[in-house]
PDB file of C-alpha atoms and ligand atoms in Angstrom:
ATOM      1  CA  UNK A   1      -7.156  -3.816  -3.886  1.00  0.00           C
ATOM      2  CA  UNK A   2      -9.939  -1.539  -2.635  1.00  0.00           C
ATOM      3  CA  UNK A   3      -9.924   2.071  -3.827  1.00  0.00           C
ATOM      4  CA  UNK A   4     -10.684   4.912  -1.442  1.00  0.00           C
ATOM      5  CA  UNK A   5     -14.362   5.146  -2.405  1.00  0.00           C
ATOM      6  CA  UNK A   6     -14.871   1.411  -1.890  1.00  0.00           C
ATOM      7  CA  UNK A   7     -13.033   1.548   1.431  1.00  0.00           C
ATOM      8  CA  UNK A   8     -15.257   4.386   2.633  1.00  0.00           C
ATOM      9  CA  UNK A   9     -18.434   2.549   1.603  1.00  0.00           C
ATOM     10  CA  UNK A  10     -17.272  -0.564   3.431  1.00  0.00           C
ATOM     11  CA  UNK A  11     -16.274   1.488   6.476  1.00  0.00           C
ATOM     12  CA  UNK A  12     -19.777   2.959   6.685  1.00  0.00           C
ATOM     13  CA  UNK A  13     -21.318  -0.524   6.428  1.00  0.00           C
ATOM     14  CA  UNK A  14     -18.883  -1.973   8.991  1.00  0.00           C
ATOM     15  CA  UNK A  15     -19.655   0.837  11.454  1.00  0.00           C
ATOM     16  CA  UNK A  16     -23.382   0.284  11.019  1.00  0.00           C
ATOM     17  CA  UNK A  17     -22.928  -3.460  11.633  1.00  0.00           C
ATOM     18  CA  UNK A  18     -20.724  -2.740  14.661  1.00  0.00           C
ATOM     19  CA  UNK A  19     -23.589  -0.802  16.231  1.00  0.00           C
ATOM     20  CA  UNK A  20     -25.544  -4.098  16.264  1.00  0.00           C
ATOM     21  CA  UNK A  21     -22.826  -6.142  17.984  1.00  0.00           C
ATOM     22  CA  UNK A  22     -24.109  -8.446  20.714  1.00  0.00           C
ATOM     23  CA  UNK A  23     -21.213  -8.625  23.142  1.00  0.00           C
ATOM     24  CA  UNK A  24     -22.419  -8.533  26.756  1.00  0.00           C
ATOM     25  CA  UNK A  25     -19.504 -10.735  27.933  1.00  0.00           C
ATOM     26  CA  UNK A  26     -16.422  -9.142  26.376  1.00  0.00           C
ATOM     27  CA  UNK A  27     -17.904  -5.683  25.897  1.00  0.00           C
ATOM     28  CA  UNK A  28     -15.949  -5.500  22.612  1.00  0.00           C
ATOM     29  CA  UNK A  29     -17.855  -4.374  19.536  1.00  0.00           C
ATOM     30  CA  UNK A  30     -16.691  -5.400  16.066  1.00  0.00           C
ATOM     31  CA  UNK A  31     -18.188  -4.769  12.629  1.00  0.00           C
ATOM     32  CA  UNK A  32     -17.008  -6.135   9.283  1.00  0.00           C
ATOM     33  CA  UNK A  33     -18.050  -5.424   5.703  1.00  0.00           C
ATOM     34  CA  UNK A  34     -17.060  -7.394   2.644  1.00  0.00           C
ATOM     35  CA  UNK A  35     -17.258  -6.328  -1.002  1.00  0.00           C
ATOM     36  CA  UNK A  36     -18.015  -8.987  -3.605  1.00  0.00           C
ATOM     37  CA  UNK A  37     -16.837  -9.009  -7.210  1.00  0.00           C
ATOM     38  CA  UNK A  38     -20.038  -7.211  -8.328  1.00  0.00           C
ATOM     39  CA  UNK A  39     -19.566  -4.420  -5.784  1.00  0.00           C
ATOM     40  CA  UNK A  40     -22.209  -5.828  -3.422  1.00  0.00           C
ATOM     41  CA  UNK A  41     -21.630  -5.215   0.281  1.00  0.00           C
ATOM     42  CA  UNK A  42     -22.222  -7.780   3.019  1.00  0.00           C
ATOM     43  CA  UNK A  43     -21.783  -6.876   6.668  1.00  0.00           C
ATOM     44  CA  UNK A  44     -21.696  -8.643  10.002  1.00  0.00           C
ATOM     45  CA  UNK A  45     -21.057  -8.004  13.688  1.00  0.00           C
ATOM     46  CA  UNK A  46     -19.783 -10.193  16.498  1.00  0.00           C
ATOM     47  CA  UNK A  47     -22.474 -12.199  18.268  1.00  0.00           C
ATOM     48  CA  UNK A  48     -21.575 -13.689  21.654  1.00  0.00           C
ATOM     49  CA  UNK A  49     -23.290 -16.449  23.583  1.00  0.00           C
ATOM     50  CA  UNK A  50     -23.627 -17.609  27.195  1.00  0.00           C
ATOM     51  CA  UNK A  51     -21.828 -20.724  25.978  1.00  0.00           C
ATOM     52  CA  UNK A  52     -18.761 -18.635  25.170  1.00  0.00           C
ATOM     53  CA  UNK A  53     -17.234 -20.840  22.491  1.00  0.00           C
ATOM     54  CA  UNK A  54     -20.301 -20.419  20.295  1.00  0.00           C
ATOM     55  CA  UNK A  55     -19.430 -16.762  19.732  1.00  0.00           C
ATOM     56  CA  UNK A  56     -19.078 -15.734  16.085  1.00  0.00           C
ATOM     57  CA  UNK A  57     -16.718 -12.978  15.010  1.00  0.00           C
ATOM     58  CA  UNK A  58     -17.843 -10.093  12.805  1.00  0.00           C
ATOM     59  CA  UNK A  59     -15.602 -11.247   9.927  1.00  0.00           C
ATOM     60  CA  UNK A  60     -17.070 -14.745   9.714  1.00  0.00           C
ATOM     61  CA  UNK A  61     -20.586 -13.372  10.144  1.00  0.00           C
ATOM     62  CA  UNK A  62     -20.012 -11.053   7.136  1.00  0.00           C
ATOM     63  CA  UNK A  63     -18.501 -13.860   5.060  1.00  0.00           C
ATOM     64  CA  UNK A  64     -21.408 -16.191   5.770  1.00  0.00           C
ATOM     65  CA  UNK A  65     -23.930 -13.431   4.990  1.00  0.00           C
ATOM     66  CA  UNK A  66     -22.208 -12.974   1.612  1.00  0.00           C
ATOM     67  CA  UNK A  67     -22.201 -16.668   0.774  1.00  0.00           C
ATOM     68  CA  UNK A  68     -25.834 -17.056   1.836  1.00  0.00           C
ATOM     69  CA  UNK A  69     -26.751 -14.337  -0.671  1.00  0.00           C
ATOM     70  CA  UNK A  70     -24.913 -16.153  -3.456  1.00  0.00           C
ATOM     71  CA  UNK A  71     -21.889 -13.840  -3.504  1.00  0.00           C
ATOM     72  CA  UNK A  72     -18.399 -15.115  -4.311  1.00  0.00           C
ATOM     73  CA  UNK A  73     -15.117 -13.629  -5.427  1.00  0.00           C
ATOM     74  CA  UNK A  74     -14.545 -11.460  -2.366  1.00  0.00           C
ATOM     75  CA  UNK A  75     -12.738  -8.251  -3.304  1.00  0.00           C
ATOM     76  CA  UNK A  76     -11.897  -6.714   0.050  1.00  0.00           C
ATOM     77  CA  UNK A  77     -12.959  -6.386   3.679  1.00  0.00           C
ATOM     78  CA  UNK A  78     -13.050  -3.536   6.158  1.00  0.00           C
ATOM     79  CA  UNK A  79     -13.209  -4.286   9.888  1.00  0.00           C
ATOM     80  CA  UNK A  80     -13.830  -1.829  12.728  1.00  0.00           C
ATOM     81  CA  UNK A  81     -13.536  -2.469  16.436  1.00  0.00           C
ATOM     82  CA  UNK A  82     -13.758  -0.306  19.530  1.00  0.00           C
ATOM     83  CA  UNK A  83     -10.556  -1.727  21.026  1.00  0.00           C
ATOM     84  CA  UNK A  84      -7.669   0.471  22.211  1.00  0.00           C
ATOM     85  CA  UNK A  85      -5.122  -1.231  19.937  1.00  0.00           C
ATOM     86  CA  UNK A  86      -5.322  -1.857  16.202  1.00  0.00           C
ATOM     87  CA  UNK A  87      -6.318  -5.493  15.682  1.00  0.00           C
ATOM     88  CA  UNK A  88      -6.193  -8.205  13.030  1.00  0.00           C
ATOM     89  CA  UNK A  89      -8.621 -11.057  12.266  1.00  0.00           C
ATOM     90  CA  UNK A  90      -8.472 -14.161  14.470  1.00  0.00           C
ATOM     91  CA  UNK A  91      -7.121 -17.435  13.110  1.00  0.00           C
ATOM     92  CA  UNK A  92     -10.544 -19.003  12.531  1.00  0.00           C
ATOM     93  CA  UNK A  93     -11.698 -16.025  10.452  1.00  0.00           C
ATOM     94  CA  UNK A  94      -8.471 -16.077   8.432  1.00  0.00           C
ATOM     95  CA  UNK A  95      -9.112 -19.694   7.455  1.00  0.00           C
ATOM     96  CA  UNK A  96     -12.759 -19.025   6.519  1.00  0.00           C
ATOM     97  CA  UNK A  97     -11.917 -15.954   4.409  1.00  0.00           C
ATOM     98  CA  UNK A  98      -9.002 -17.778   2.744  1.00  0.00           C
ATOM     99  CA  UNK A  99     -11.491 -20.248   1.250  1.00  0.00           C
ATOM    100  CA  UNK A 100     -12.951 -17.484  -0.935  1.00  0.00           C
ATOM    101  CA  UNK A 101      -9.913 -15.316  -1.677  1.00  0.00           C
ATOM    102  CA  UNK A 102      -6.421 -16.230  -0.404  1.00  0.00           C
ATOM    103  CA  UNK A 103      -5.211 -12.732  -1.390  1.00  0.00           C
ATOM    104  CA  UNK A 104      -8.079 -10.797   0.214  1.00  0.00           C
ATOM    105  CA  UNK A 105      -7.086  -7.273   1.326  1.00  0.00           C
ATOM    106  CA  UNK A 106      -8.338  -6.536   4.847  1.00  0.00           C
ATOM    107  CA  UNK A 107      -8.346  -2.993   6.239  1.00  0.00           C
ATOM    108  CA  UNK A 108      -8.638  -2.801  10.020  1.00  0.00           C
ATOM    109  CA  UNK A 109      -9.735   0.405  11.782  1.00  0.00           C
ATOM    110  CA  UNK A 110      -9.313   0.383  15.553  1.00  0.00           C
ATOM    111  CA  UNK A 111      -7.576   2.221  18.342  1.00  0.00           C
ATOM    112  CA  UNK A 112      -7.591   5.355  16.195  1.00  0.00           C
ATOM    113  CA  UNK A 113      -5.318   3.641  13.677  1.00  0.00           C
ATOM    114  CA  UNK A 114      -5.661   1.876  10.328  1.00  0.00           C
ATOM    115  CA  UNK A 115      -3.730  -1.141   9.160  1.00  0.00           C
ATOM    116  CA  UNK A 116      -4.023  -2.960   5.850  1.00  0.00           C
ATOM    117  CA  UNK A 117      -3.262  -6.663   5.616  1.00  0.00           C
ATOM    118  CA  UNK A 118      -3.187  -9.187   2.817  1.00  0.00           C
ATOM    119  CA  UNK A 119      -4.725 -12.487   3.851  1.00  0.00           C
ATOM    120  CA  UNK A 120      -1.900 -14.370   2.139  1.00  0.00           C
ATOM    121  CA  UNK A 121       0.482 -12.707   4.633  1.00  0.00           C
ATOM    122  CA  UNK A 122      -1.761 -13.387   7.620  1.00  0.00           C
ATOM    123  CA  UNK A 123      -2.312 -17.058   6.746  1.00  0.00           C
ATOM    124  CA  UNK A 124       0.557 -18.633   4.848  1.00  0.00           C
ATOM    125  CA  UNK A 125       0.290 -22.404   4.377  1.00  0.00           C
ATOM    126  CA  UNK A 126      -3.481 -22.442   4.924  1.00  0.00           C
ATOM    127  CA  UNK A 127      -5.279 -25.753   5.156  1.00  0.00           C
ATOM    128  CA  UNK A 128      -6.914 -26.491   1.814  1.00  0.00           C
ATOM    129  CA  UNK A 129      -8.760 -29.285   0.033  1.00  0.00           C
ATOM    130  CA  UNK A 130      -8.995 -27.141  -3.109  1.00  0.00           C
ATOM    131  CA  UNK A 131      -6.946 -28.409  -6.060  1.00  0.00           C
ATOM    132  CA  UNK A 132      -4.361 -25.907  -7.362  1.00  0.00           C
ATOM    133  CA  UNK A 133      -6.088 -25.567 -10.753  1.00  0.00           C
ATOM    134  CA  UNK A 134      -9.568 -24.975  -9.282  1.00  0.00           C
ATOM    135  CA  UNK A 135     -10.836 -21.507  -8.566  1.00  0.00           C
ATOM    136  CA  UNK A 136     -13.181 -20.473  -5.797  1.00  0.00           C
ATOM    137  CA  UNK A 137     -14.976 -17.934  -7.960  1.00  0.00           C
ATOM    138  CA  UNK A 138     -17.751 -20.379  -8.844  1.00  0.00           C
TER     139      UNK A 138
HETATM  140  N1  THU B   1     -13.908 -10.624  17.622  1.00  0.00           N
HETATM  141  C1  THU B   1     -14.305 -10.334  16.346  1.00  0.00           C
HETATM  142  O1  THU B   1     -15.501 -10.157  16.077  1.00  0.00           O
HETATM  143  N2  THU B   1     -13.352 -10.241  15.390  1.00  0.00           N
HETATM  144  C2  THU B   1     -12.008 -10.373  15.594  1.00  0.00           C
HETATM  145  O2  THU B   1     -11.222 -10.194  14.666  1.00  0.00           O
HETATM  146  C3  THU B   1     -11.523 -10.781  16.904  1.00  0.00           C
HETATM  147  C4  THU B   1     -12.534 -10.878  17.991  1.00  0.00           C
HETATM  148  C5  THU B   1     -14.923 -10.655  18.686  1.00  0.00           C
HETATM  149  C6  THU B   1     -15.252 -11.990  19.239  1.00  0.00           C
HETATM  150  C7  THU B   1     -15.731 -11.631  20.639  1.00  0.00           C
HETATM  151  O3  THU B   1     -17.101 -11.279  20.595  1.00  0.00           O
HETATM  152  C8  THU B   1     -14.941 -10.397  20.996  1.00  0.00           C
HETATM  153  O4  THU B   1     -14.449  -9.872  19.776  1.00  0.00           O
HETATM  154  C9  THU B   1     -13.779 -10.654  21.942  1.00  0.00           C
HETATM  155  O5  THU B   1     -12.975 -11.668  21.495  1.00  0.00           O
END
């Protein structure tokens, strides 16, 4: 689980990333920040495209940033959006995050509210090619 200090650091990084969102079509801005097992922070925003289905969510952008920097063992994620209601990660992002930590805690700040999720609750019975005895901490 993330402690309060870690959550605040991730919130700052997620807000900074959110300010870079490219979302001319939906107008929705999202920022996500992920902490790795060494305390490193990796952030991402949503990036939309004229070919709508090519849009990437903030959560997957942050996860891919982390992996590209060699980080593994995700410890927790904070997500911020400027939506009126408190949100949760989309199905595609759940599956991508599950690959690296099926029990990832995810704290969502939106609509003036905060909600904490465990990925294992959001995505039970995930698709997996990983053998039970293998870890993803490699
Ligand atoms: N979006 C995210 O970045 N994260 C979510 O958890 C859900 C949706 C983005 C994708 C798109 O740019 C916009 O929000 C509207 O769907």
